[in-house]
Amino acid sequence: MTQIPHPDLSEMTVNCAVITISDTRSAETDNSGVLIKKLLKDAGHVVVAYTVVKDDATKIILQMQAVCEREDVDAIIFSGGTGIAPRDTTYDVMESLLDRILPGFGEIFRFLSYQEIGSRAIASRAVAGVYQGKLVFSLPGSKNAVKLAVEKLILPELVHLVMQLRGG
């Protein structure tokens, strides 16, 4: 039985940035980024920034800092670079930058992933937290992982978490 959280009283629109980390994808071939944007828009939220960044720690840090300086961004969703391959640096960057980590996000994501893909879920280093007052999610780059994370975890809690960050 799925537990339904208490409803959010606000019909708040959340302004989001979507950032894909990839050495091989471009804006034209980024199916996961397109899916994130669609799911957010369909839920009534706004994507105010979108880009594809090479899987390079310095570039990821600079992009994170630039997006967090924007006053019109409430939440940032990264996809890609969360595995354990030598080029996968997103998790390491997030771990070093996040002011607060939401451990439940990664734990529940891996649990839900395990139900879909089995033991391969242990290789996921999905993480969420807060950086400079912005809500940050970092997801694997596959479309299935993105769909799972956005539909089952991010959208149900996005407004609530942003409101908490605003002190409400």
Tab-separated table of C-alpha atoms in Angstrom:
chain	number	residue	atom	x	y	z
A	1	MET	CA	0.000	0.000	0.000
A	2	THR	CA	1.424	3.360	-1.034
A	3	GLN	CA	1.322	5.988	1.663
A	4	ILE	CA	0.070	9.338	0.414
A	5	PRO	CA	1.610	12.386	2.104
A	6	HIS	CA	-0.535	15.183	3.404
A	7	PRO	CA	-1.583	17.442	0.542
A	8	ASP	CA	0.258	20.674	-0.108
A	9	LEU	CA	-2.084	23.572	0.366
A	10	SER	CA	-0.248	25.638	-2.195
A	11	GLU	CA	-0.676	25.323	-5.937
A	12	MET	CA	2.792	26.821	-6.196
A	13	THR	CA	4.713	26.747	-9.453
A	14	VAL	CA	8.349	25.789	-8.970
A	15	ASN	CA	11.005	27.282	-11.253
A	16	CYS	CA	13.443	24.571	-12.231
A	17	ALA	CA	16.766	24.239	-13.992
A	18	VAL	CA	17.503	21.000	-15.840
A	19	ILE	CA	21.141	20.080	-16.405
A	20	THR	CA	22.258	16.971	-18.254
A	21	ILE	CA	25.777	15.710	-17.598
A	22	SER	CA	27.111	13.823	-20.609
A	23	ASP	CA	30.145	13.481	-22.824
A	24	THR	CA	28.041	12.066	-25.663
A	25	ARG	CA	24.664	13.815	-25.612
A	26	SER	CA	23.734	17.186	-26.995
A	27	ALA	CA	20.543	19.211	-26.553
A	28	GLU	CA	19.259	17.486	-29.701
A	29	THR	CA	19.934	13.936	-28.449
A	30	ASP	CA	19.217	14.394	-24.740
A	31	ASN	CA	16.092	12.255	-24.356
A	32	SER	CA	16.336	12.223	-20.559
A	33	GLY	CA	16.539	15.996	-20.315
A	34	VAL	CA	13.569	16.327	-22.669
A	35	LEU	CA	11.601	13.922	-20.480
A	36	ILE	CA	12.440	15.816	-17.273
A	37	LYS	CA	11.326	19.087	-18.857
A	38	LYS	CA	8.081	17.534	-20.117
A	39	LEU	CA	7.199	15.953	-16.775
A	40	LEU	CA	7.876	19.214	-14.915
A	41	LYS	CA	5.826	21.277	-17.379
A	42	ASP	CA	2.966	18.759	-17.376
A	43	ALA	CA	2.860	19.083	-13.571
A	44	GLY	CA	2.551	22.877	-13.839
A	45	HIS	CA	6.141	23.834	-13.091
A	46	VAL	CA	8.429	26.021	-15.207
A	47	VAL	CA	11.826	25.144	-16.666
A	48	VAL	CA	13.752	28.437	-16.600
A	49	ALA	CA	17.130	26.992	-17.600
A	50	TYR	CA	18.380	23.946	-19.481
A	51	THR	CA	21.814	22.890	-20.633
A	52	VAL	CA	24.049	19.912	-21.362
A	53	VAL	CA	27.445	19.928	-19.618
A	54	LYS	CA	30.418	17.635	-20.210
A	55	ASP	CA	31.112	15.150	-17.409
A	56	ASP	CA	33.938	17.178	-15.930
A	57	ALA	CA	34.037	18.152	-12.245
A	58	THR	CA	35.109	21.751	-12.853
A	59	LYS	CA	32.423	22.318	-15.500
A	60	ILE	CA	29.743	20.797	-13.263
A	61	ILE	CA	30.798	22.996	-10.314
A	62	LEU	CA	30.794	26.142	-12.453
A	63	GLN	CA	27.350	25.303	-13.863
A	64	MET	CA	25.952	24.595	-10.390
A	65	GLN	CA	27.302	27.886	-9.064
A	66	ALA	CA	25.982	29.852	-12.035
A	67	VAL	CA	22.490	28.388	-11.761
A	68	CYS	CA	22.395	28.930	-7.986
A	69	GLU	CA	23.159	32.624	-8.468
A	70	ARG	CA	19.888	32.990	-10.384
A	71	GLU	CA	17.035	34.290	-8.268
A	72	ASP	CA	14.460	32.690	-10.573
A	73	VAL	CA	15.609	29.113	-9.824
A	74	ASP	CA	14.048	27.143	-6.957
A	75	ALA	CA	15.221	23.634	-7.848
A	76	ILE	CA	17.861	22.023	-10.045
A	77	ILE	CA	17.607	18.559	-11.553
A	78	PHE	CA	20.799	16.992	-12.874
A	79	SER	CA	20.792	13.788	-14.889
A	80	GLY	CA	23.796	11.681	-15.785
A	81	GLY	CA	27.210	10.945	-14.355
A	82	THR	CA	25.986	9.113	-11.251
A	83	GLY	CA	27.505	5.694	-11.974
A	84	ILE	CA	30.921	4.372	-11.011
A	85	ALA	CA	32.713	4.597	-14.356
A	86	PRO	CA	35.910	6.675	-14.251
A	87	ARG	CA	34.183	9.564	-16.109
A	88	ASP	CA	31.176	9.626	-13.742
A	89	THR	CA	31.931	12.646	-11.553
A	90	THR	CA	28.500	14.089	-10.794
A	91	TYR	CA	28.007	12.344	-7.447
A	92	ASP	CA	31.460	13.303	-6.225
A	93	VAL	CA	30.791	16.943	-7.107
A	94	MET	CA	27.388	16.873	-5.411
A	95	GLU	CA	28.787	15.250	-2.288
A	96	SER	CA	31.424	17.979	-2.020
A	97	LEU	CA	29.027	20.880	-2.702
A	98	LEU	CA	25.707	20.086	-1.038
A	99	ASP	CA	25.147	21.964	2.213
A	100	ARG	CA	22.581	19.382	3.297
A	101	ILE	CA	21.925	15.927	1.902
A	102	LEU	CA	18.496	14.277	1.798
A	103	PRO	CA	19.621	10.657	2.298
A	104	GLY	CA	16.092	9.337	1.895
A	105	PHE	CA	16.014	10.365	-1.755
A	106	GLY	CA	18.908	8.129	-2.785
A	107	GLU	CA	17.802	5.315	-0.501
A	108	ILE	CA	14.231	5.246	-1.804
A	109	PHE	CA	15.352	5.754	-5.416
A	110	ARG	CA	17.620	2.704	-5.182
A	111	PHE	CA	14.838	0.697	-3.508
A	112	LEU	CA	12.385	1.567	-6.289
A	113	SER	CA	15.080	0.941	-8.921
A	114	TYR	CA	15.803	-2.463	-7.417
A	115	GLN	CA	12.153	-3.377	-7.923
A	116	GLU	CA	12.521	-2.535	-11.627
A	117	ILE	CA	16.082	-3.556	-12.530
A	118	GLY	CA	17.245	-5.787	-9.709
A	119	SER	CA	20.732	-5.759	-8.259
A	120	ARG	CA	22.073	-3.283	-10.851
A	121	ALA	CA	20.471	-0.595	-8.684
A	122	ILE	CA	23.446	-0.753	-6.321
A	123	ALA	CA	25.555	1.108	-8.897
A	124	SER	CA	23.313	4.189	-8.744
A	125	ARG	CA	24.635	7.142	-6.794
A	126	ALA	CA	21.485	9.250	-7.078
A	127	VAL	CA	21.479	11.995	-4.454
A	128	ALA	CA	19.486	15.042	-3.437
A	129	GLY	CA	20.041	17.940	-1.104
A	130	VAL	CA	20.351	21.669	-0.719
A	131	TYR	CA	23.009	23.995	-2.111
A	132	GLN	CA	22.936	27.736	-1.452
A	133	GLY	CA	19.234	27.574	-0.619
A	134	LYS	CA	18.309	25.689	-3.804
A	135	LEU	CA	16.853	22.196	-3.916
A	136	VAL	CA	19.101	19.860	-5.939
A	137	PHE	CA	18.414	16.407	-7.363
A	138	SER	CA	21.013	14.312	-9.165
A	139	LEU	CA	19.653	11.375	-11.158
A	140	PRO	CA	21.084	8.665	-13.379
A	141	GLY	CA	20.919	9.527	-17.061
A	142	SER	CA	18.663	6.758	-18.353
A	143	LYS	CA	15.104	7.632	-19.359
A	144	ASN	CA	13.692	4.906	-17.115
A	145	ALA	CA	15.611	6.209	-14.093
A	146	VAL	CA	14.544	9.782	-14.835
A	147	LYS	CA	10.904	8.774	-15.205
A	148	LEU	CA	10.990	6.822	-11.945
A	149	ALA	CA	12.685	9.584	-9.943
A	150	VAL	CA	10.615	12.463	-11.281
A	151	GLU	CA	7.226	10.745	-11.139
A	152	LYS	CA	7.614	8.806	-7.885
A	153	LEU	CA	9.833	11.072	-5.784
A	154	ILE	CA	10.441	14.568	-7.129
A	155	LEU	CA	6.996	15.687	-8.272
A	156	PRO	CA	5.156	14.445	-5.174
A	157	GLU	CA	7.531	16.387	-2.876
A	158	LEU	CA	8.809	19.311	-4.966
A	159	VAL	CA	6.415	21.989	-3.713
A	160	HIS	CA	6.669	20.825	-0.096
A	161	LEU	CA	10.481	20.837	-0.101
A	162	VAL	CA	10.742	24.240	-1.806
A	163	MET	CA	8.266	25.676	0.680
A	164	GLN	CA	10.369	24.299	3.552
A	165	LEU	CA	13.457	25.984	2.113
A	166	ARG	CA	11.537	29.258	1.993
A	167	GLY	CA	10.662	28.870	5.661
A	168	GLY	CA	6.995	27.988	5.102
